[in-house]
PDB file of C-alpha atoms and ligand atoms in Angstrom:
ATOM      1  CA  MET A   1      34.705  94.581 155.008  1.00  0.00           C
ATOM      2  CA  ALA A   2      37.754  96.743 154.957  1.00  0.00           C
ATOM      3  CA  THR A   3      36.815  98.509 151.722  1.00  0.00           C
ATOM      4  CA  THR A   4      33.563  99.633 153.049  1.00  0.00           C
ATOM      5  CA  ASP A   5      34.989 100.795 156.284  1.00  0.00           C
ATOM      6  CA  ARG A   6      37.688 102.814 154.464  1.00  0.00           C
ATOM      7  CA  TYR A   7      35.450 104.212 151.690  1.00  0.00           C
ATOM      8  CA  PRO A   8      31.936 104.475 153.128  1.00  0.00           C
ATOM      9  CA  ARG A   9      31.050 107.444 150.867  1.00  0.00           C
ATOM     10  CA  GLN A  10      31.909 105.425 147.701  1.00  0.00           C
ATOM     11  CA  ALA A  11      29.787 102.546 148.982  1.00  0.00           C
ATOM     12  CA  THR A  12      26.837 104.990 149.594  1.00  0.00           C
ATOM     13  CA  THR A  13      27.200 106.588 146.175  1.00  0.00           C
ATOM     14  CA  LEU A  14      27.225 103.243 144.526  1.00  0.00           C
ATOM     15  CA  ALA A  15      24.150 102.076 146.472  1.00  0.00           C
ATOM     16  CA  LEU A  16      22.403 105.316 145.527  1.00  0.00           C
ATOM     17  CA  ALA A  17      23.197 104.768 141.861  1.00  0.00           C
ATOM     18  CA  HIS A  18      21.756 101.218 142.002  1.00  0.00           C
ATOM     19  CA  ALA A  19      18.728 102.416 143.966  1.00  0.00           C
ATOM     20  CA  LEU A  20      18.028 105.142 141.351  1.00  0.00           C
ATOM     21  CA  SER A  21      18.269 102.654 138.557  1.00  0.00           C
ATOM     22  CA  ALA A  22      15.899 100.315 140.303  1.00  0.00           C
ATOM     23  CA  ALA A  23      13.452 103.260 140.807  1.00  0.00           C
ATOM     24  CA  GLU A  24      13.648 103.941 137.055  1.00  0.00           C
ATOM     25  CA  ARG A  25      12.220 100.481 136.557  1.00  0.00           C
ATOM     26  CA  GLY A  26       9.304 101.339 138.917  1.00  0.00           C
ATOM     27  CA  LEU A  27      10.655  99.769 142.008  1.00  0.00           C
ATOM     28  CA  ALA A  28      10.323 101.780 145.277  1.00  0.00           C
ATOM     29  CA  VAL A  29      13.459 101.856 147.313  1.00  0.00           C
ATOM     30  CA  ILE A  30      14.861 102.694 150.871  1.00  0.00           C
ATOM     31  CA  PRO A  31      18.443 103.012 151.980  1.00  0.00           C
ATOM     32  CA  LEU A  32      19.806 100.101 153.995  1.00  0.00           C
ATOM     33  CA  SER A  33      22.677  99.811 156.380  1.00  0.00           C
ATOM     34  CA  ARG A  34      25.351  97.127 156.279  1.00  0.00           C
ATOM     35  CA  THR A  35      23.124  94.912 158.453  1.00  0.00           C
ATOM     36  CA  LYS A  36      20.498  94.848 155.696  1.00  0.00           C
ATOM     37  CA  LEU A  37      18.213  96.851 157.996  1.00  0.00           C
ATOM     38  CA  PRO A  38      16.618 100.188 157.021  1.00  0.00           C
ATOM     39  CA  ALA A  39      19.386 102.704 157.467  1.00  0.00           C
ATOM     40  CA  LEU A  40      17.154 105.409 158.965  1.00  0.00           C
ATOM     41  CA  ARG A  41      15.932 104.784 162.466  1.00  0.00           C
ATOM     42  CA  SER A  42      12.361 105.722 163.503  1.00  0.00           C
ATOM     43  CA  PRO A  43      11.873 109.299 164.563  1.00  0.00           C
ATOM     44  CA  HIS A  44       9.492 108.026 167.121  1.00  0.00           C
ATOM     45  CA  ARG A  45      11.900 105.669 168.845  1.00  0.00           C
ATOM     46  CA  ASP A  46      12.345 107.877 171.966  1.00  0.00           C
ATOM     47  CA  THR A  47       9.005 109.486 172.195  1.00  0.00           C
ATOM     48  CA  PRO A  48       5.679 107.646 172.471  1.00  0.00           C
ATOM     49  CA  GLU A  49       3.528 107.970 169.427  1.00  0.00           C
ATOM     50  CA  PRO A  50       0.260 109.816 169.811  1.00  0.00           C
ATOM     51  CA  ALA A  51      -2.832 107.784 170.209  1.00  0.00           C
ATOM     52  CA  GLY A  52      -4.130 106.119 166.956  1.00  0.00           C
ATOM     53  CA  PRO A  53      -2.684 103.958 164.300  1.00  0.00           C
ATOM     54  CA  PRO A  54       1.097 103.890 164.172  1.00  0.00           C
ATOM     55  CA  CYS A  55       2.808 106.550 162.014  1.00  0.00           C
ATOM     56  CA  HIS A  56       3.834 105.286 158.569  1.00  0.00           C
ATOM     57  CA  GLY A  57       5.313 108.638 157.524  1.00  0.00           C
ATOM     58  CA  GLU A  58       2.376 110.826 158.082  1.00  0.00           C
ATOM     59  CA  CYS A  59       4.566 112.973 160.391  1.00  0.00           C
ATOM     60  CA  GLY A  60       6.581 113.943 157.333  1.00  0.00           C
ATOM     61  CA  ARG A  61       9.930 112.645 158.620  1.00  0.00           C
ATOM     62  CA  PHE A  62      12.078 109.732 157.365  1.00  0.00           C
ATOM     63  CA  GLY A  63      12.612 106.581 159.280  1.00  0.00           C
ATOM     64  CA  HIS A  64       9.453 104.460 158.812  1.00  0.00           C
ATOM     65  CA  GLY A  65      11.216 101.492 157.232  1.00  0.00           C
ATOM     66  CA  VAL A  66       9.666 100.259 154.118  1.00  0.00           C
ATOM     67  CA  TYR A  67       7.001 102.926 154.302  1.00  0.00           C
ATOM     68  CA  ASP A  68       9.716 105.456 153.221  1.00  0.00           C
ATOM     69  CA  ALA A  69      10.158 103.661 149.976  1.00  0.00           C
ATOM     70  CA  SER A  70       9.855 105.762 146.939  1.00  0.00           C
ATOM     71  CA  THR A  71      10.477 105.793 143.117  1.00  0.00           C
ATOM     72  CA  ASP A  72      10.977 109.612 143.106  1.00  0.00           C
ATOM     73  CA  PRO A  73      14.624 110.328 142.385  1.00  0.00           C
ATOM     74  CA  ALA A  74      14.556 113.484 144.502  1.00  0.00           C
ATOM     75  CA  ARG A  75      13.118 111.706 147.495  1.00  0.00           C
ATOM     76  CA  ILE A  76      15.509 108.827 147.100  1.00  0.00           C
ATOM     77  CA  ARG A  77      18.485 111.259 147.052  1.00  0.00           C
ATOM     78  CA  ALA A  78      17.047 112.902 150.146  1.00  0.00           C
ATOM     79  CA  LEU A  79      16.779 109.542 151.907  1.00  0.00           C
ATOM     80  CA  PHE A  80      20.369 108.660 151.113  1.00  0.00           C
ATOM     81  CA  ALA A  81      21.568 112.154 152.046  1.00  0.00           C
ATOM     82  CA  ALA A  82      19.947 111.540 155.490  1.00  0.00           C
ATOM     83  CA  ALA A  83      21.691 108.122 155.741  1.00  0.00           C
ATOM     84  CA  PRO A  84      25.250 108.661 154.505  1.00  0.00           C
ATOM     85  CA  TRP A  85      26.176 105.355 156.180  1.00  0.00           C
ATOM     86  CA  ALA A  86      23.920 103.432 153.879  1.00  0.00           C
ATOM     87  CA  THR A  87      25.692 100.827 151.733  1.00  0.00           C
ATOM     88  CA  GLY A  88      22.701  99.244 150.145  1.00  0.00           C
ATOM     89  CA  TYR A  89      19.051  99.607 149.346  1.00  0.00           C
ATOM     90  CA  GLY A  90      15.882  97.707 149.890  1.00  0.00           C
ATOM     91  CA  ILE A  91      13.112  97.217 147.258  1.00  0.00           C
ATOM     92  CA  ALA A  92       9.644  97.381 148.727  1.00  0.00           C
ATOM     93  CA  CYS A  93       7.501  94.350 147.832  1.00  0.00           C
ATOM     94  CA  GLY A  94       3.781  94.396 147.136  1.00  0.00           C
ATOM     95  CA  LEU A  95       3.612  97.910 145.761  1.00  0.00           C
ATOM     96  CA  PRO A  96       2.267  98.987 142.333  1.00  0.00           C
ATOM     97  CA  PRO A  97       3.069  98.815 139.531  1.00  0.00           C
ATOM     98  CA  HIS A  98       4.911  95.473 139.943  1.00  0.00           C
ATOM     99  CA  HIS A  99       3.408  94.131 143.200  1.00  0.00           C
ATOM    100  CA  LEU A 100       6.778  92.392 143.723  1.00  0.00           C
ATOM    101  CA  ILE A 101       6.890  89.096 145.459  1.00  0.00           C
ATOM    102  CA  GLY A 102      10.316  87.857 146.522  1.00  0.00           C
ATOM    103  CA  VAL A 103      10.975  84.116 146.804  1.00  0.00           C
ATOM    104  CA  ASP A 104      14.026  83.914 149.027  1.00  0.00           C
ATOM    105  CA  LEU A 105      15.774  80.563 148.731  1.00  0.00           C
ATOM    106  CA  ASP A 106      18.054  80.125 151.686  1.00  0.00           C
ATOM    107  CA  THR A 107      21.225  77.973 151.726  1.00  0.00           C
ATOM    108  CA  LYS A 108      21.538  77.015 155.355  1.00  0.00           C
ATOM    109  CA  SER A 109      23.478  73.729 155.451  1.00  0.00           C
ATOM    110  CA  ASP A 110      20.448  71.709 156.751  1.00  0.00           C
ATOM    111  CA  THR A 111      18.000  72.613 154.026  1.00  0.00           C
ATOM    112  CA  ASP A 112      17.977  72.511 150.287  1.00  0.00           C
ATOM    113  CA  SER A 113      15.434  75.138 149.449  1.00  0.00           C
ATOM    114  CA  THR A 114      16.060  74.866 145.676  1.00  0.00           C
ATOM    115  CA  ALA A 115      15.095  71.117 145.792  1.00  0.00           C
ATOM    116  CA  ALA A 116      12.142  72.041 147.997  1.00  0.00           C
ATOM    117  CA  LEU A 117      10.865  74.536 145.446  1.00  0.00           C
ATOM    118  CA  ARG A 118      11.383  72.029 142.621  1.00  0.00           C
ATOM    119  CA  GLU A 119       9.365  69.486 144.602  1.00  0.00           C
ATOM    120  CA  LEU A 120       6.569  72.022 145.217  1.00  0.00           C
ATOM    121  CA  ALA A 121       6.556  72.861 141.506  1.00  0.00           C
ATOM    122  CA  LEU A 122       6.155  69.229 140.501  1.00  0.00           C
ATOM    123  CA  ARG A 123       3.439  68.631 143.050  1.00  0.00           C
ATOM    124  CA  HIS A 124       1.495  71.733 142.277  1.00  0.00           C
ATOM    125  CA  LEU A 125       2.120  71.780 138.522  1.00  0.00           C
ATOM    126  CA  PHE A 126       3.820  75.121 138.052  1.00  0.00           C
ATOM    127  CA  THR A 127       7.062  76.162 136.533  1.00  0.00           C
ATOM    128  CA  ILE A 128       9.093  79.207 137.645  1.00  0.00           C
ATOM    129  CA  PRO A 129       9.320  81.493 134.570  1.00  0.00           C
ATOM    130  CA  PRO A 130      12.586  83.143 133.523  1.00  0.00           C
ATOM    131  CA  THR A 131      12.861  86.180 135.815  1.00  0.00           C
ATOM    132  CA  VAL A 132      15.175  88.355 137.739  1.00  0.00           C
ATOM    133  CA  VAL A 133      17.379  86.368 140.105  1.00  0.00           C
ATOM    134  CA  VAL A 134      19.588  87.984 142.710  1.00  0.00           C
ATOM    135  CA  LEU A 135      22.456  86.126 144.224  1.00  0.00           C
ATOM    136  CA  THR A 136      23.099  86.794 147.959  1.00  0.00           C
ATOM    137  CA  PRO A 137      26.590  86.823 149.547  1.00  0.00           C
ATOM    138  CA  SER A 138      25.769  83.667 151.487  1.00  0.00           C
ATOM    139  CA  GLY A 139      24.981  81.696 148.328  1.00  0.00           C
ATOM    140  CA  GLY A 140      21.204  82.169 148.498  1.00  0.00           C
ATOM    141  CA  ARG A 141      18.936  83.329 145.647  1.00  0.00           C
ATOM    142  CA  HIS A 142      16.048  85.752 145.396  1.00  0.00           C
ATOM    143  CA  LEU A 143      13.550  85.160 142.648  1.00  0.00           C
ATOM    144  CA  TRP A 144      11.553  88.249 141.691  1.00  0.00           C
ATOM    145  CA  LEU A 145       7.957  87.628 140.754  1.00  0.00           C
ATOM    146  CA  THR A 146       4.979  89.875 140.357  1.00  0.00           C
ATOM    147  CA  GLY A 147       1.498  89.525 141.818  1.00  0.00           C
ATOM    148  CA  PRO A 148      -1.921  90.680 140.720  1.00  0.00           C
ATOM    149  CA  PRO A 149      -2.833  94.117 141.979  1.00  0.00           C
ATOM    150  CA  ASP A 150      -5.885  92.874 143.968  1.00  0.00           C
ATOM    151  CA  VAL A 151      -4.025  90.290 146.107  1.00  0.00           C
ATOM    152  CA  VAL A 152      -2.036  90.931 149.216  1.00  0.00           C
ATOM    153  CA  VAL A 153       0.716  88.399 149.654  1.00  0.00           C
ATOM    154  CA  PRO A 154       1.852  88.243 153.224  1.00  0.00           C
ATOM    155  CA  ASN A 155       5.513  87.843 154.294  1.00  0.00           C
ATOM    156  CA  SER A 156       6.316  84.392 155.494  1.00  0.00           C
ATOM    157  CA  ALA A 157       9.345  82.493 156.678  1.00  0.00           C
ATOM    158  CA  GLY A 158       9.578  78.757 156.034  1.00  0.00           C
ATOM    159  CA  ARG A 159       5.797  78.441 155.588  1.00  0.00           C
ATOM    160  CA  LEU A 160       6.001  77.215 152.047  1.00  0.00           C
ATOM    161  CA  ALA A 161       8.907  74.904 152.710  1.00  0.00           C
ATOM    162  CA  PRO A 162      12.000  74.898 154.942  1.00  0.00           C
ATOM    163  CA  GLY A 163      14.489  77.484 153.734  1.00  0.00           C
ATOM    164  CA  ILE A 164      11.926  79.354 151.566  1.00  0.00           C
ATOM    165  CA  ASP A 165      10.926  82.797 152.718  1.00  0.00           C
ATOM    166  CA  ILE A 166       8.405  85.001 150.979  1.00  0.00           C
ATOM    167  CA  ARG A 167       8.729  88.750 150.927  1.00  0.00           C
ATOM    168  CA  GLY A 168       5.291  90.303 150.262  1.00  0.00           C
ATOM    169  CA  ALA A 169       3.405  93.327 151.429  1.00  0.00           C
ATOM    170  CA  GLY A 170       5.290  95.274 153.996  1.00  0.00           C
ATOM    171  CA  GLY A 171       8.587  93.390 153.182  1.00  0.00           C
ATOM    172  CA  TYR A 172      11.537  94.261 151.124  1.00  0.00           C
ATOM    173  CA  LEU A 173      14.285  92.638 149.214  1.00  0.00           C
ATOM    174  CA  VAL A 174      17.962  93.718 149.306  1.00  0.00           C
ATOM    175  CA  GLY A 175      18.539  95.216 145.906  1.00  0.00           C
ATOM    176  CA  PRO A 176      21.383  94.049 143.587  1.00  0.00           C
ATOM    177  CA  GLY A 177      24.477  96.170 143.954  1.00  0.00           C
ATOM    178  CA  SER A 178      23.930  96.413 147.685  1.00  0.00           C
ATOM    179  CA  ARG A 179      26.913  95.900 149.943  1.00  0.00           C
ATOM    180  CA  THR A 180      26.339  94.378 153.420  1.00  0.00           C
ATOM    181  CA  ALA A 181      28.537  93.112 156.142  1.00  0.00           C
ATOM    182  CA  HIS A 182      28.605  89.753 154.353  1.00  0.00           C
ATOM    183  CA  GLY A 183      29.397  90.968 150.845  1.00  0.00           C
ATOM    184  CA  VAL A 184      27.623  92.100 147.674  1.00  0.00           C
ATOM    185  CA  TYR A 185      24.258  91.247 146.250  1.00  0.00           C
ATOM    186  CA  ALA A 186      24.320  90.845 142.445  1.00  0.00           C
ATOM    187  CA  THR A 187      21.950  89.723 139.743  1.00  0.00           C
ATOM    188  CA  ALA A 188      22.450  86.263 138.338  1.00  0.00           C
ATOM    189  CA  PRO A 189      24.126  86.290 134.966  1.00  0.00           C
ATOM    190  CA  GLY A 190      21.633  86.896 132.132  1.00  0.00           C
ATOM    191  CA  THR A 191      18.760  87.933 134.398  1.00  0.00           C
ATOM    192  CA  ALA A 192      19.457  91.595 135.093  1.00  0.00           C
ATOM    193  CA  HIS A 193      17.524  92.969 132.150  1.00  0.00           C
ATOM    194  CA  LEU A 194      14.535  90.568 132.496  1.00  0.00           C
ATOM    195  CA  THR A 195      11.218  91.983 133.604  1.00  0.00           C
ATOM    196  CA  PRO A 196      10.019  90.213 136.799  1.00  0.00           C
ATOM    197  CA  ALA A 197       7.699  87.505 135.642  1.00  0.00           C
ATOM    198  CA  PRO A 198       4.093  86.968 136.931  1.00  0.00           C
ATOM    199  CA  CYS A 199       3.802  84.564 139.754  1.00  0.00           C
ATOM    200  CA  PRO A 200       2.272  81.268 138.571  1.00  0.00           C
ATOM    201  CA  ARG A 201      -1.320  81.024 139.814  1.00  0.00           C
ATOM    202  CA  SER A 202      -0.864  77.738 141.641  1.00  0.00           C
ATOM    203  CA  LEU A 203       2.224  79.039 143.400  1.00  0.00           C
ATOM    204  CA  LEU A 204       0.346  82.270 144.289  1.00  0.00           C
ATOM    205  CA  ARG A 205      -2.427  80.154 145.959  1.00  0.00           C
ATOM    206  CA  LEU A 206       0.228  78.573 148.137  1.00  0.00           C
ATOM    207  CA  LEU A 207       1.498  82.008 149.202  1.00  0.00           C
ATOM    208  CA  LEU A 208      -1.872  83.237 150.441  1.00  0.00           C
ATOM    209  CA  PRO A 209      -3.247  82.429 153.883  1.00  0.00           C
ATOM    210  CA  PRO A 210      -5.770  79.654 153.924  1.00  0.00           C
ATOM    211  CA  PRO A 211      -9.414  80.720 153.891  1.00  0.00           C
ATOM    212  CA  ARG A 212     -10.910  81.105 157.371  1.00  0.00           C
ATOM    213  CA  SER A 213     -13.548  78.414 156.773  1.00  0.00           C
ATOM    214  CA  SER A 214     -10.930  75.749 156.263  1.00  0.00           C
ATOM    215  CA  ARG A 215      -9.413  76.266 159.821  1.00  0.00           C
ATOM    216  CA  PRO A 216     -12.234  75.156 162.154  1.00  0.00           C
ATOM    217  CA  GLY A 217      -9.746  73.841 164.698  1.00  0.00           C
ATOM    218  CA  LEU A 218      -8.593  77.259 165.571  1.00  0.00           C
ATOM    219  CA  GLY A 219     -12.020  78.750 166.218  1.00  0.00           C
ATOM    220  CA  SER A 220     -11.947  78.070 169.918  1.00  0.00           C
ATOM    221  CA  ALA A 221     -11.801  80.877 172.471  1.00  0.00           C
ATOM    222  CA  ALA A 222      -8.647  83.035 172.343  1.00  0.00           C
ATOM    223  CA  GLY A 223      -7.405  81.016 169.401  1.00  0.00           C
ATOM    224  CA  GLY A 224      -5.930  78.042 171.266  1.00  0.00           C
ATOM    225  CA  ALA A 225      -2.165  77.441 171.520  1.00  0.00           C
ATOM    226  CA  HIS A 226      -1.526  79.490 168.348  1.00  0.00           C
ATOM    227  CA  GLY A 227      -3.367  82.521 169.895  1.00  0.00           C
ATOM    228  CA  ARG A 228      -1.491  82.157 173.146  1.00  0.00           C
ATOM    229  CA  GLY A 229       1.769  82.054 171.222  1.00  0.00           C
ATOM    230  CA  LEU A 230       0.868  85.317 169.485  1.00  0.00           C
ATOM    231  CA  VAL A 231      -0.045  86.991 172.807  1.00  0.00           C
ATOM    232  CA  GLN A 232       3.336  85.883 174.285  1.00  0.00           C
ATOM    233  CA  PHE A 233       5.106  87.385 171.252  1.00  0.00           C
ATOM    234  CA  VAL A 234       3.469  90.717 171.953  1.00  0.00           C
ATOM    235  CA  LEU A 235       4.162  90.525 175.771  1.00  0.00           C
ATOM    236  CA  ALA A 236       7.905  89.912 175.054  1.00  0.00           C
ATOM    237  CA  ALA A 237       8.180  93.181 173.102  1.00  0.00           C
ATOM    238  CA  HIS A 238      10.709  95.736 174.164  1.00  0.00           C
ATOM    239  CA  GLU A 239      10.022  99.412 173.806  1.00  0.00           C
ATOM    240  CA  GLY A 240      10.539 100.241 170.222  1.00  0.00           C
ATOM    241  CA  GLN A 241       9.246  97.048 168.876  1.00  0.00           C
ATOM    242  CA  ARG A 242       5.883  97.084 170.561  1.00  0.00           C
ATOM    243  CA  ASN A 243       3.889  98.336 167.631  1.00  0.00           C
ATOM    244  CA  THR A 244       5.702  96.164 165.181  1.00  0.00           C
ATOM    245  CA  ARG A 245       5.264  93.024 167.208  1.00  0.00           C
ATOM    246  CA  LEU A 246       1.646  93.773 167.868  1.00  0.00           C
ATOM    247  CA  PHE A 247       1.028  94.428 164.131  1.00  0.00           C
ATOM    248  CA  TRP A 248       2.847  91.205 163.237  1.00  0.00           C
ATOM    249  CA  ALA A 249       0.864  89.142 165.695  1.00  0.00           C
ATOM    250  CA  ALA A 250      -2.433  90.679 164.726  1.00  0.00           C
ATOM    251  CA  CYS A 251      -1.677  90.000 160.967  1.00  0.00           C
ATOM    252  CA  ARG A 252      -1.025  86.326 161.806  1.00  0.00           C
ATOM    253  CA  ALA A 253      -4.141  86.120 163.921  1.00  0.00           C
ATOM    254  CA  TYR A 254      -6.342  87.578 161.136  1.00  0.00           C
ATOM    255  CA  GLU A 255      -4.710  85.423 158.488  1.00  0.00           C
ATOM    256  CA  ASP A 256      -5.475  82.386 160.553  1.00  0.00           C
ATOM    257  CA  GLY A 257      -9.058  83.390 161.179  1.00  0.00           C
ATOM    258  CA  ILE A 258      -8.671  84.008 164.849  1.00  0.00           C
ATOM    259  CA  GLY A 259      -8.340  87.865 164.688  1.00  0.00           C
ATOM    260  CA  PRO A 260     -11.657  88.864 166.066  1.00  0.00           C
ATOM    261  CA  GLU A 261     -11.612  86.621 169.104  1.00  0.00           C
ATOM    262  CA  LEU A 262      -7.941  87.327 169.892  1.00  0.00           C
ATOM    263  CA  THR A 263      -8.374  91.111 169.739  1.00  0.00           C
ATOM    264  CA  GLU A 264      -9.041  91.697 173.401  1.00  0.00           C
ATOM    265  CA  ASP A 265      -6.107  89.460 174.505  1.00  0.00           C
ATOM    266  CA  LEU A 266      -3.830  91.230 172.073  1.00  0.00           C
ATOM    267  CA  VAL A 267      -5.004  94.599 173.427  1.00  0.00           C
ATOM    268  CA  ASP A 268      -4.389  93.484 177.010  1.00  0.00           C
ATOM    269  CA  ALA A 269      -0.951  92.242 176.141  1.00  0.00           C
ATOM    270  CA  ALA A 270       0.002  95.515 174.266  1.00  0.00           C
ATOM    271  CA  VAL A 271      -1.249  97.609 177.152  1.00  0.00           C
ATOM    272  CA  ARG A 272       1.026  95.636 179.503  1.00  0.00           C
ATOM    273  CA  THR A 273       3.999  96.490 177.302  1.00  0.00           C
ATOM    274  CA  GLY A 274       3.143 100.137 177.584  1.00  0.00           C
ATOM    275  CA  LEU A 275       0.957 100.949 174.565  1.00  0.00           C
ATOM    276  CA  THR A 276      -2.392 102.632 175.152  1.00  0.00           C
ATOM    277  CA  ALA A 277      -5.523 100.573 174.419  1.00  0.00           C
ATOM    278  CA  ARG A 278      -6.379 103.117 171.769  1.00  0.00           C
ATOM    279  CA  GLU A 279      -2.976 102.726 170.007  1.00  0.00           C
ATOM    280  CA  ALA A 280      -3.302  98.925 170.304  1.00  0.00           C
ATOM    281  CA  ARG A 281      -6.687  98.944 168.703  1.00  0.00           C
ATOM    282  CA  GLY A 282      -5.504 101.191 165.916  1.00  0.00           C
ATOM    283  CA  THR A 283      -2.653  98.839 165.128  1.00  0.00           C
ATOM    284  CA  ILE A 284      -4.942  95.755 165.164  1.00  0.00           C
ATOM    285  CA  THR A 285      -7.409  97.502 162.901  1.00  0.00           C
ATOM    286  CA  SER A 286      -4.548  98.228 160.472  1.00  0.00           C
ATOM    287  CA  ALA A 287      -3.622  94.531 160.529  1.00  0.00           C
ATOM    288  CA  ALA A 288      -7.172  93.455 159.997  1.00  0.00           C
ATOM    289  CA  ARG A 289      -7.487  95.811 157.014  1.00  0.00           C
ATOM    290  CA  MET A 290      -4.233  94.628 155.540  1.00  0.00           C
ATOM    291  CA  THR A 291      -5.088  90.947 155.739  1.00  0.00           C
ATOM    292  CA  ALA A 292      -8.714  91.496 154.532  1.00  0.00           C
ATOM    293  CA  HIS A 293      -7.743  91.663 150.837  1.00  0.00           C
ATOM    294  CA  ARG A 294      -7.764  88.121 149.783  1.00  0.00           C
ATOM    295  CA  PRO A 295      -9.048  86.406 146.643  1.00  0.00           C
ATOM    296  CA  GLU A 296     -12.188  84.255 146.718  1.00  0.00           C
ATOM    297  CA  PRO A 297     -11.270  80.776 147.997  1.00  0.00           C
TER     298      PRO A 297
HETATM  299 ZN1   ZN B   1       6.274 109.397 161.702  1.00  0.00          ZN
END
């Protein structure tokens, strides 16, 4: 957008102001670029990380995506100062105190995600409580809900229904007031001052991965076709996405109950993309730990 190109500093100042005000409400934020991606690139992108679990900021530098997120105004200012091209901010999901869950209702022409959510609500007997709603430049809506502290809601795309994405642990929502290449994100009228409402229990159940015991079909060696798909996903990683892809695939594998038997295949695949076996095992262990927190079935 011409305005942003001509006045990038104003866009950054505005984004910072919105980010600070979100942080005041207890929401941890990171600067985003016009592409909605974290504005700061990984400090490890050109150098292989030392063996062990991937760095999530332990090195003390910025550039670890959602792991940089903070509610501390001084740190937020420092993040934005390091990213003067930022025009928006992301709000980390799944973190205390709100344990934010984002329900992202897409408006692609071939899906009616709003109708799909209504149908789910009727079938599973829940109502979406009045809560913060953010309107996206493409006509979509983000519903902000909160989760219980002892539950890790995974990110998912289209799992609940076509056109409905869930932003959970490790994910982020583009904050209202952000400017992207497609336009501005804004709270829906009358929702800006609401407190994010608790996610209804029956909706929460739908957001969690099924308990392992209910997926006997996937218990075969190397996780069947699903497992092979995850291994392929890791093999196709370019440098720079190796750890991310491995972590993602390992999370899916553990969610679906095939983590343990797929581990060796995932390690092999990761080694072929250039990670060391030790790095790969560290990443898979993190994924296992992250998906281990689930409520009793
Ligand atoms: Zn680091």
